[in-house]
CSV table of C-alpha atoms and ligand atoms in Angstrom, one decimal:
chain,number,residue,atom,x,y,z
A,1098,MET,CA,22.0,15.7,12.6
A,1099,GLN,CA,18.5,16.4,14.1
A,1100,ASN,CA,17.3,14.7,17.2
A,1101,LEU,CA,15.6,11.6,15.8
A,1102,GLN,CA,12.6,11.9,18.1
A,1103,GLU,CA,11.8,15.3,16.5
A,1104,ASP,CA,11.2,13.6,13.1
A,1105,ILE,CA,8.4,11.4,14.4
A,1106,ARG,CA,5.4,13.5,14.9
A,1107,ASN,CA,1.7,12.9,15.1
A,1108,ASP,CA,0.7,16.6,15.4
A,1109,TRP,CA,1.3,17.7,11.9
A,1110,THR,CA,-1.0,20.6,10.8
A,1111,ARG,CA,-2.5,20.8,7.3
A,1112,GLU,CA,-0.6,24.1,6.8
A,1113,GLU,CA,2.8,22.4,7.6
A,1114,ILE,CA,2.0,19.5,5.3
A,1115,SER,CA,0.8,21.9,2.5
A,1116,LYS,CA,4.1,23.7,2.8
A,1117,ILE,CA,6.1,20.6,2.4
A,1118,TYR,CA,4.0,19.2,-0.4
A,1119,HIS,CA,4.2,22.4,-2.4
A,1120,SER,CA,8.0,22.9,-1.9
A,1121,PRO,CA,9.9,23.2,-5.2
A,1122,VAL,CA,9.9,19.6,-6.4
A,1123,LEU,CA,13.6,19.0,-6.5
A,1124,ASP,CA,14.0,20.4,-3.0
A,1125,LEU,CA,11.1,18.2,-1.8
A,1126,MET,CA,12.8,15.2,-3.4
A,1127,TYR,CA,16.1,16.0,-1.7
A,1128,GLN,CA,14.3,16.3,1.7
A,1129,GLY,CA,12.6,13.0,1.1
A,1130,ALA,CA,15.8,11.3,0.0
A,1131,THR,CA,17.6,12.7,3.1
A,1132,MET,CA,14.9,11.5,5.5
A,1133,HIS,CA,14.8,8.1,3.7
A,1134,ARG,CA,18.5,7.6,4.3
A,1135,LYS,CA,18.2,8.6,7.9
A,1136,TYR,CA,15.8,5.8,8.7
A,1137,HIS,CA,16.3,3.2,5.9
A,1138,ASN,CA,19.0,1.8,3.7
A,1139,GLY,CA,18.7,3.7,0.4
A,1140,GLN,CA,19.8,0.7,-1.6
A,1141,GLU,CA,17.1,-1.7,-0.3
A,1142,VAL,CA,13.6,-2.1,-1.8
A,1143,GLN,CA,11.2,-4.6,-0.4
A,1144,VAL,CA,9.7,-6.9,-3.0
A,1145,CYS,CA,6.1,-7.9,-2.3
A,1146,THR,CA,3.6,-10.1,-4.1
A,1147,LEU,CA,-0.1,-9.7,-4.4
A,1148,LEU,CA,-2.7,-12.4,-5.0
A,1149,SER,CA,-6.4,-12.0,-5.4
A,1150,VAL,CA,-7.8,-14.9,-3.5
A,1151,LYS,CA,-11.4,-14.0,-4.2
A,1152,THR,CA,-12.0,-11.9,-7.3
A,1153,GLY,CA,-14.9,-9.6,-8.4
A,1154,GLY,CA,-18.5,-9.5,-7.5
A,1155,CYS,CA,-18.0,-7.0,-4.8
A,1156,PRO,CA,-21.1,-5.1,-3.5
A,1157,GLU,CA,-19.2,-1.8,-3.0
A,1158,ASP,CA,-19.2,1.0,-5.4
A,1159,CYS,CA,-15.5,2.2,-5.3
A,1160,ALA,CA,-15.3,4.3,-8.5
A,1161,TYR,CA,-11.8,3.1,-9.3
A,1162,CYS,CA,-12.3,-0.6,-8.8
A,1163,PRO,CA,-12.7,-3.2,-11.6
A,1164,GLN,CA,-14.0,-5.7,-9.0
A,1165,ALA,CA,-17.2,-3.9,-8.1
A,1166,ALA,CA,-20.1,-6.0,-9.3
A,1167,ARG,CA,-22.1,-3.0,-10.5
A,1168,TYR,CA,-19.5,-2.0,-13.2
A,1169,HIS,CA,-19.1,-3.9,-16.4
A,1170,THR,CA,-15.5,-4.7,-16.6
A,1171,ASP,CA,-13.5,-7.6,-18.1
A,1172,VAL,CA,-12.7,-8.9,-14.6
A,1173,LYS,CA,-14.2,-12.4,-14.2
A,1174,ALA,CA,-15.5,-13.1,-10.8
A,1175,HIS,CA,-14.4,-16.3,-9.2
A,1176,LYS,CA,-15.0,-17.8,-5.8
A,1177,MET,CA,-12.4,-18.2,-3.2
A,1178,LEU,CA,-9.3,-20.1,-4.4
A,1179,GLU,CA,-8.4,-23.4,-2.8
A,1180,ALA,CA,-5.8,-23.3,-0.1
A,1181,GLU,CA,-3.3,-25.3,-2.1
A,1182,GLU,CA,-3.6,-22.9,-5.1
A,1183,ILE,CA,-2.8,-20.0,-2.8
A,1184,LEU,CA,0.1,-21.8,-1.1
A,1185,SER,CA,1.6,-22.6,-4.4
A,1186,LYS,CA,1.5,-18.9,-5.4
A,1187,ALA,CA,3.1,-18.0,-2.1
A,1188,ARG,CA,5.9,-20.5,-2.7
A,1189,GLU,CA,6.4,-19.1,-6.2
A,1190,ALA,CA,6.5,-15.5,-4.8
A,1191,LYS,CA,9.2,-16.6,-2.3
A,1192,ALA,CA,11.2,-18.3,-5.0
A,1193,ASN,CA,11.1,-15.0,-7.0
A,1194,GLY,CA,12.5,-13.1,-4.1
A,1195,SER,CA,9.4,-11.7,-2.5
A,1196,THR,CA,9.5,-11.3,1.3
A,1197,ARG,CA,5.9,-10.2,1.7
A,1198,PHE,CA,2.8,-12.0,0.4
A,1199,CYS,CA,-0.5,-10.1,0.4
A,1200,MET,CA,-3.8,-11.8,-0.2
A,1201,GLY,CA,-6.7,-9.6,-1.4
A,1202,ALA,CA,-10.4,-10.4,-1.4
A,1203,ALA,CA,-13.2,-8.4,-3.1
A,1204,TRP,CA,-15.2,-8.3,0.0
A,1205,ARG,CA,-17.0,-5.3,1.7
A,1206,GLU,CA,-16.2,-6.9,5.0
A,1207,VAL,CA,-15.0,-10.1,6.4
A,1208,ARG,CA,-17.8,-12.5,7.3
A,1209,ASN,CA,-17.2,-15.4,9.7
A,1210,GLY,CA,-17.5,-18.7,8.0
A,1211,ARG,CA,-15.7,-21.2,5.7
A,1212,ASP,CA,-13.9,-18.6,3.4
A,1213,PHE,CA,-12.5,-16.7,6.4
A,1214,ASP,CA,-11.5,-19.9,8.1
A,1215,ARG,CA,-9.6,-20.8,4.9
A,1216,VAL,CA,-7.8,-17.4,4.9
A,1217,VAL,CA,-6.8,-18.0,8.6
A,1218,ASP,CA,-5.4,-21.5,7.8
A,1219,VAL,CA,-3.5,-20.1,4.8
A,1220,VAL,CA,-2.1,-17.2,7.0
A,1221,LYS,CA,-0.7,-19.9,9.4
A,1222,GLU,CA,0.9,-21.8,6.6
A,1223,VAL,CA,2.5,-18.8,4.8
A,1224,THR,CA,3.8,-17.5,8.1
A,1225,GLN,CA,5.7,-20.8,8.4
A,1226,MET,CA,7.3,-20.0,5.1
A,1227,GLN,CA,9.2,-17.1,6.7
A,1228,MET,CA,7.3,-14.5,4.7
A,1229,GLU,CA,5.6,-11.4,6.0
A,1230,VAL,CA,1.9,-12.2,5.5
A,1231,CYS,CA,-0.5,-9.4,4.7
A,1232,CYS,CA,-4.2,-9.5,4.0
A,1233,THR,CA,-6.6,-7.0,2.5
A,1234,LEU,CA,-10.1,-8.3,3.0
A,1235,GLY,CA,-12.3,-5.2,3.6
A,1236,MET,CA,-13.7,-4.2,7.0
A,1237,LEU,CA,-12.7,-6.2,10.0
A,1238,THR,CA,-14.1,-6.5,13.5
A,1239,ALA,CA,-11.8,-6.5,16.6
A,1240,GLU,CA,-12.4,-10.3,17.0
A,1241,GLN,CA,-11.6,-11.1,13.4
A,1242,ALA,CA,-8.4,-9.0,13.7
A,1243,LYS,CA,-7.4,-11.0,16.8
A,1244,LYS,CA,-8.1,-14.3,15.0
A,1245,LEU,CA,-5.8,-13.2,12.1
A,1246,LYS,CA,-3.1,-12.1,14.6
A,1247,ASP,CA,-3.2,-15.4,16.4
A,1248,ALA,CA,-2.8,-17.2,13.0
A,1249,GLY,CA,0.4,-15.1,12.5
A,1250,LEU,CA,-0.8,-12.3,10.3
A,1251,TYR,CA,1.9,-9.7,10.0
A,1252,ALA,CA,0.1,-6.8,8.4
A,1253,TYR,CA,-3.3,-5.7,7.2
A,1254,ASN,CA,-3.9,-3.4,4.3
A,1255,HIS,CA,-6.9,-1.1,4.4
A,1256,ASN,CA,-6.5,2.1,2.4
A,1257,LEU,CA,-8.1,5.4,3.2
A,1258,ASP,CA,-7.7,6.0,-0.6
A,1259,THR,CA,-8.3,9.8,-0.5
A,1260,SER,CA,-9.3,12.7,1.8
A,1261,GLU,CA,-12.4,12.5,4.0
A,1262,ASP,CA,-13.9,15.4,1.9
A,1263,TYR,CA,-13.4,13.7,-1.5
A,1264,TYR,CA,-14.3,10.2,-0.2
A,1265,ALA,CA,-18.0,10.5,-0.8
A,1266,ASP,CA,-17.3,11.3,-4.5
A,1267,ILE,CA,-15.5,8.0,-4.9
A,1268,ILE,CA,-17.4,5.6,-2.6
A,1269,SER,CA,-20.9,5.9,-1.3
A,1270,THR,CA,-21.4,2.4,0.2
A,1271,ARG,CA,-19.3,3.1,3.3
A,1272,ASP,CA,-17.8,6.1,5.0
A,1273,TYR,CA,-14.4,7.3,6.1
A,1274,GLN,CA,-15.1,6.5,9.7
A,1275,ASP,CA,-15.8,2.8,8.8
A,1276,ARG,CA,-12.2,2.7,7.4
A,1277,LEU,CA,-10.8,4.4,10.4
A,1278,ASN,CA,-12.6,1.9,12.7
A,1279,THR,CA,-11.0,-1.1,10.9
A,1280,LEU,CA,-7.6,0.5,11.1
A,1281,GLU,CA,-8.1,0.9,14.9
A,1282,ASN,CA,-9.2,-2.8,15.2
A,1283,VAL,CA,-6.1,-3.8,13.3
A,1284,ARG,CA,-3.8,-1.7,15.5
A,1285,GLN,CA,-5.4,-2.9,18.7
A,1286,ALA,CA,-4.9,-6.5,17.7
A,1287,GLY,CA,-1.2,-5.8,17.3
A,1288,VAL,CA,-1.1,-6.3,13.6
A,1289,SER,CA,1.1,-4.0,11.5
A,1290,VAL,CA,-1.0,-1.3,9.7
A,1291,CYS,CA,-0.7,-0.7,6.0
A,1292,SER,CA,-2.8,2.2,4.7
A,1293,GLY,CA,-2.4,4.7,1.9
A,1294,GLY,CA,-4.2,5.9,-1.1
A,1295,ILE,CA,-4.6,6.5,-4.8
A,1296,ILE,CA,-3.8,9.6,-6.8
A,1297,GLY,CA,-5.2,10.5,-10.2
A,1298,MET,CA,-8.9,10.1,-9.4
A,1299,GLY,CA,-9.7,13.8,-10.0
A,1300,GLU,CA,-8.9,14.9,-6.5
A,1301,THR,CA,-7.2,18.2,-5.7
A,1302,ASP,CA,-3.8,18.8,-4.1
A,1303,LYS,CA,-5.8,19.7,-1.0
A,1304,ASP,CA,-7.4,16.2,-1.0
A,1305,ARG,CA,-3.9,14.6,-1.2
A,1306,ILE,CA,-2.7,16.8,1.7
A,1307,GLY,CA,-5.9,15.8,3.6
A,1308,LEU,CA,-5.2,12.1,3.1
A,1309,LEU,CA,-1.6,12.5,4.2
A,1310,HIS,CA,-2.7,14.6,7.2
A,1311,THR,CA,-5.1,11.8,8.4
A,1312,LEU,CA,-2.4,9.1,8.0
A,1313,ALA,CA,0.3,11.2,9.7
A,1314,THR,CA,-1.9,12.2,12.6
A,1315,LEU,CA,-3.1,8.7,13.5
A,1316,PRO,CA,-2.1,7.9,17.1
A,1317,GLU,CA,0.6,5.7,15.5
A,1318,HIS,CA,1.8,6.1,11.9
A,1319,PRO,CA,1.0,3.1,9.7
A,1320,GLU,CA,4.1,1.0,9.3
A,1321,SER,CA,3.4,0.8,5.6
A,1322,VAL,CA,1.9,3.5,3.2
A,1323,PRO,CA,1.1,2.4,-0.3
A,1324,VAL,CA,0.9,5.2,-2.9
A,1325,ASN,CA,-1.1,4.0,-5.9
A,1326,ALA,CA,-1.5,5.8,-9.2
A,1327,LEU,CA,-4.9,5.1,-10.5
A,1328,VAL,CA,-5.0,2.3,-13.0
A,1329,PRO,CA,-8.0,3.4,-15.1
A,1330,VAL,CA,-10.1,0.3,-16.0
A,1331,GLU,CA,-12.7,0.3,-18.8
A,1332,GLY,CA,-16.2,0.0,-17.4
A,1333,THR,CA,-15.4,1.9,-14.1
A,1334,PRO,CA,-16.6,5.5,-13.6
A,1335,LEU,CA,-12.9,6.6,-13.6
A,1336,GLU,CA,-12.0,4.9,-16.9
A,1337,GLU,CA,-11.3,8.2,-18.6
A,1338,GLN,CA,-9.0,9.7,-16.0
A,1339,GLN,CA,-5.7,11.1,-17.3
A,1340,ARG,CA,-2.4,9.5,-16.1
A,1341,VAL,CA,-0.8,11.3,-13.3
A,1342,SER,CA,2.6,12.8,-13.9
A,1343,VAL,CA,5.7,11.3,-12.2
A,1344,TRP,CA,6.1,14.7,-10.4
A,1345,GLU,CA,2.8,14.2,-8.6
A,1346,MET,CA,3.9,10.7,-7.5
A,1347,VAL,CA,7.2,12.2,-6.3
A,1348,ARG,CA,5.4,14.9,-4.3
A,1349,MET,CA,3.2,12.3,-2.6
A,1350,ILE,CA,6.0,9.9,-1.9
A,1351,ALA,CA,8.4,12.5,-0.6
A,1352,THR,CA,5.8,14.1,1.6
A,1353,ALA,CA,4.8,10.7,3.0
A,1354,ARG,CA,8.4,9.9,3.7
A,1355,ILE,CA,9.0,13.2,5.5
A,1356,LEU,CA,5.8,13.0,7.6
A,1357,MET,CA,6.2,9.3,8.4
A,1358,PRO,CA,9.9,8.6,8.3
A,1359,LYS,CA,9.9,5.0,9.6
A,1360,ALA,CA,7.1,3.8,7.3
A,1361,MET,CA,7.7,1.6,4.3
A,1362,VAL,CA,6.4,3.8,1.5
A,1363,ARG,CA,5.2,1.6,-1.3
A,1364,LEU,CA,5.3,2.5,-5.0
A,1365,SER,CA,2.2,0.5,-5.7
A,1366,ALA,CA,-0.3,0.5,-8.6
A,1367,GLY,CA,0.6,2.3,-11.8
A,1368,ARG,CA,4.2,1.2,-12.3
A,1369,VAL,CA,3.3,-0.5,-15.6
A,1370,ARG,CA,2.9,3.0,-17.1
A,1371,MET,CA,6.2,4.3,-15.6
A,1372,ASN,CA,9.6,3.9,-17.2
A,1373,LEU,CA,12.7,3.0,-15.3
A,1374,GLU,CA,13.8,6.7,-14.9
A,1375,GLU,CA,10.4,7.6,-13.5
A,1376,GLN,CA,10.5,4.8,-11.0
A,1377,ALA,CA,14.0,5.8,-10.0
A,1378,LEU,CA,12.8,9.3,-9.1
A,1379,CYS,CA,10.1,7.7,-6.9
A,1380,PHE,CA,12.8,5.6,-5.1
A,1381,MET,CA,14.9,8.7,-4.7
A,1382,ALA,CA,12.0,10.6,-3.2
A,1383,GLY,CA,11.6,7.9,-0.6
A,1384,ALA,CA,9.7,4.9,-1.9
A,1385,ASN,CA,11.2,1.6,-0.7
A,1386,SER,CA,8.9,-1.1,-1.8
A,1387,ILE,CA,7.2,-2.4,-4.9
A,1388,PHE,CA,4.7,-5.1,-5.8
A,1389,ALA,CA,6.3,-7.6,-8.2
A,1390,GLY,CA,4.9,-10.1,-10.6
A,1391,ASP,CA,3.0,-9.5,-13.8
A,1392,LYS,CA,-0.4,-8.9,-12.1
A,1393,LEU,CA,-1.4,-6.8,-9.1
A,1394,LEU,CA,-4.9,-8.0,-8.1
A,1395,THR,CA,-6.5,-7.9,-11.5
A,1396,THR,CA,-4.5,-5.4,-13.5
A,1397,PRO,CA,-1.1,-5.7,-15.2
A,1398,ASN,CA,2.2,-5.0,-13.5
A,1399,PRO,CA,5.8,-5.1,-14.8
A,1400,ASP,CA,7.1,-8.7,-14.9
A,1401,TYR,CA,9.9,-10.1,-12.7
A,1402,VAL,CA,12.5,-10.0,-15.5
A,1403,ASP,CA,12.0,-6.2,-16.1
A,1404,ASP,CA,12.1,-5.5,-12.3
A,1405,LYS,CA,15.3,-7.6,-12.0
A,1406,LYS,CA,16.9,-5.5,-14.7
A,1407,MET,CA,15.7,-2.3,-13.0
A,1408,PHE,CA,17.3,-3.5,-9.7
A,1409,GLN,CA,20.5,-4.2,-11.5
A,1410,THR,CA,20.6,-0.9,-13.3
A,1411,LEU,CA,19.7,1.1,-10.2
A,1412,GLN,CA,22.0,-1.0,-8.0
A,1413,LEU,CA,19.1,-1.8,-5.6
A,1414,ARG,CA,18.7,-5.0,-3.7
A,1415,PRO,CA,15.7,-6.7,-2.2
A,1416,ARG,CA,15.1,-6.1,1.4
A,1417,GLU,CA,15.0,-9.1,3.7
A,1418,ALA,CA,11.8,-10.1,5.5
A,1419,PHE,CA,10.9,-9.1,9.1
A,1420,LYS,CA,13.6,-6.5,9.2
A,1421,ASN,CA,12.6,-4.4,12.2
A,1422,GLU,CA,10.9,-1.5,10.4
A,1423,THR,CA,11.5,0.8,13.3
A,1424,LYS,CA,15.2,0.1,13.9
A,1425,ILE,CA,17.6,2.7,12.8
A,1426,GLU,CA,20.4,1.2,10.8
A,1427,ALA,CA,23.9,2.5,10.5
A,1428,VAL,CA,23.7,2.9,6.7
A,1429,GLN,CA,26.7,2.3,4.6
A,1430,ILE,CA,26.4,4.1,1.3
B,749,LIG,N1,-11.9,-5.1,-0.9
B,749,LIG,C1,-10.9,-4.7,0.0
B,749,LIG,C2,-10.9,-3.2,0.3
B,749,LIG,O1,-11.4,-2.4,-0.5
B,749,LIG,O2,-10.3,-2.8,1.2
B,749,LIG,C3,-9.5,-5.1,-0.4
B,749,LIG,C4,-9.1,-5.1,-1.9
B,749,LIG,S1,-9.1,-3.5,-2.7
B,749,LIG,C5,-8.9,-3.9,-4.3
B,749,LIG,C6,-7.5,-2.9,-2.2
B,749,LIG,C7,-7.1,-1.5,-2.7
B,749,LIG,O3,-6.7,-1.6,-4.0
B,749,LIG,C8,-8.1,-0.4,-2.6
B,749,LIG,O4,-8.3,0.2,-1.4
B,749,LIG,C9,-7.5,0.6,-3.6
B,749,LIG,O5,-6.7,1.5,-2.9
B,749,LIG,C10,-6.6,-0.3,-4.5
B,749,LIG,N2,-7.1,-0.2,-5.9
B,749,LIG,C11,-8.2,-0.9,-6.4
B,749,LIG,N3,-8.4,-0.6,-7.7
B,749,LIG,C12,-7.4,0.2,-8.1
B,749,LIG,C13,-7.1,0.9,-9.3
B,749,LIG,N4,-7.8,0.7,-10.4
B,749,LIG,N5,-6.0,1.7,-9.3
B,749,LIG,C14,-5.3,1.8,-8.2
B,749,LIG,N6,-5.5,1.3,-7.0
B,749,LIG,C15,-6.6,0.5,-6.9
B,750,LIG,C1,-2.5,-1.2,-2.4
B,750,LIG,O1,-2.5,-0.1,-1.9
B,750,LIG,N1,-2.4,-1.4,-3.7
B,750,LIG,C2,-2.5,-2.8,-4.0
B,750,LIG,C3,-2.6,-3.5,-2.6
B,750,LIG,N2,-2.7,-2.3,-1.8
B,750,LIG,C4,-3.7,-4.4,-2.3
B,750,LIG,C5,-3.7,-3.1,-4.9
B,750,LIG,C6,-3.7,-2.4,-6.2
B,750,LIG,C7,-4.8,-2.9,-7.0
B,750,LIG,C8,-4.8,-2.3,-8.4
B,750,LIG,C9,-6.0,-2.7,-9.2
B,750,LIG,C10,-6.0,-4.2,-9.5
B,750,LIG,O2,-5.0,-4.8,-9.9
B,750,LIG,O3,-7.1,-4.8,-9.4
B,751,LIG,FE1,-14.8,-3.9,-3.3
B,751,LIG,FE2,-12.4,-3.4,-2.3
B,751,LIG,FE3,-13.0,-3.0,-5.0
B,751,LIG,FE4,-14.1,-1.4,-3.2
B,751,LIG,S1,-11.9,-1.6,-3.6
B,751,LIG,S2,-15.2,-2.4,-4.9
B,751,LIG,S3,-14.4,-2.8,-1.5
B,751,LIG,S4,-12.9,-4.9,-3.9
């Protein structure tokens, strides 16, 4: 077996990543599966739940997003949910086996004030429920990150979404460096970093490799890397995009797993259009987390019953909360 330290690198070159990404797909999947089993238990998948606590009306122009105010989608904007509504959803998520609860807001950035104070209060309460609490609220200052950390926030999601080169084709209202600055603020506050991207937005393989390169060469790898397949939503500029093939998801997931072995790699948006066999290939390639519940933020997701059946068929089990994500387990297979 390789020296474990050699697997964890922050000096990957684009050429090395390209070589891995373009390997024959079954070999790539095998490598991903092998790395997965070296750092994680191959039978465990973390179950997370998302809740949109503030939906729609967002001033940004992210071309994929149904919550951008400027596009005409079926999403109904609503103001921030009451704390009690959020807490009851968190309890329901826990009862359904989720160990991570992620609250999303359609904000460009966090503004100090009543709504943010409510998020902070809710973070405190959900942390008490022994769930990993995650937020995705847009850009964050160092002070706001610290405030969330003090409230018990476990992780913060902020996706780079695509390569730096392709970014401007997808979003014009902020730039890549803004995203990187927020990730740095999150890291400095001692909050676990969740950052990944979306495939199927018209990007090239080079863009996918560029995204993985940026993530894998951060001073510390994100602890969590969501891989989303675009959910094309009517009314958004990307409404006509073709569905990505499962092999593209497998390539992204396996490459992420090989580059960032300790990370939780999350098979995120897009599962609703994947059958059980396709999802199984993604788990084999190295994915070890899903979002459960019949809604992501605003779009459909498989329901708990279907996922329960999938876990039974694939003999997977939900991973416990707060499992030290960097600890190397003696894995029994
Ligand atoms: N407004 C905050 C932000 O942009 O960081 C937080 C919420 S935003 C909806 C969270 C992430 O959801 C985005 O970064 C993007 O990766 C993902 N997302 C949004 N719409 C999507 C879609 N139609 N398909 C796949 N992923 C999507
Ligand atoms: C992530 O990478 N994917 C999740 C979570 N992080 C916040 C969000 C997916 C959203 C899909 C579109 C929607 O439901 O609105
Ligand atoms: Fe707003 Fe986030 Fe959607 Fe972009 S992805 S439009 S920032 S909610």
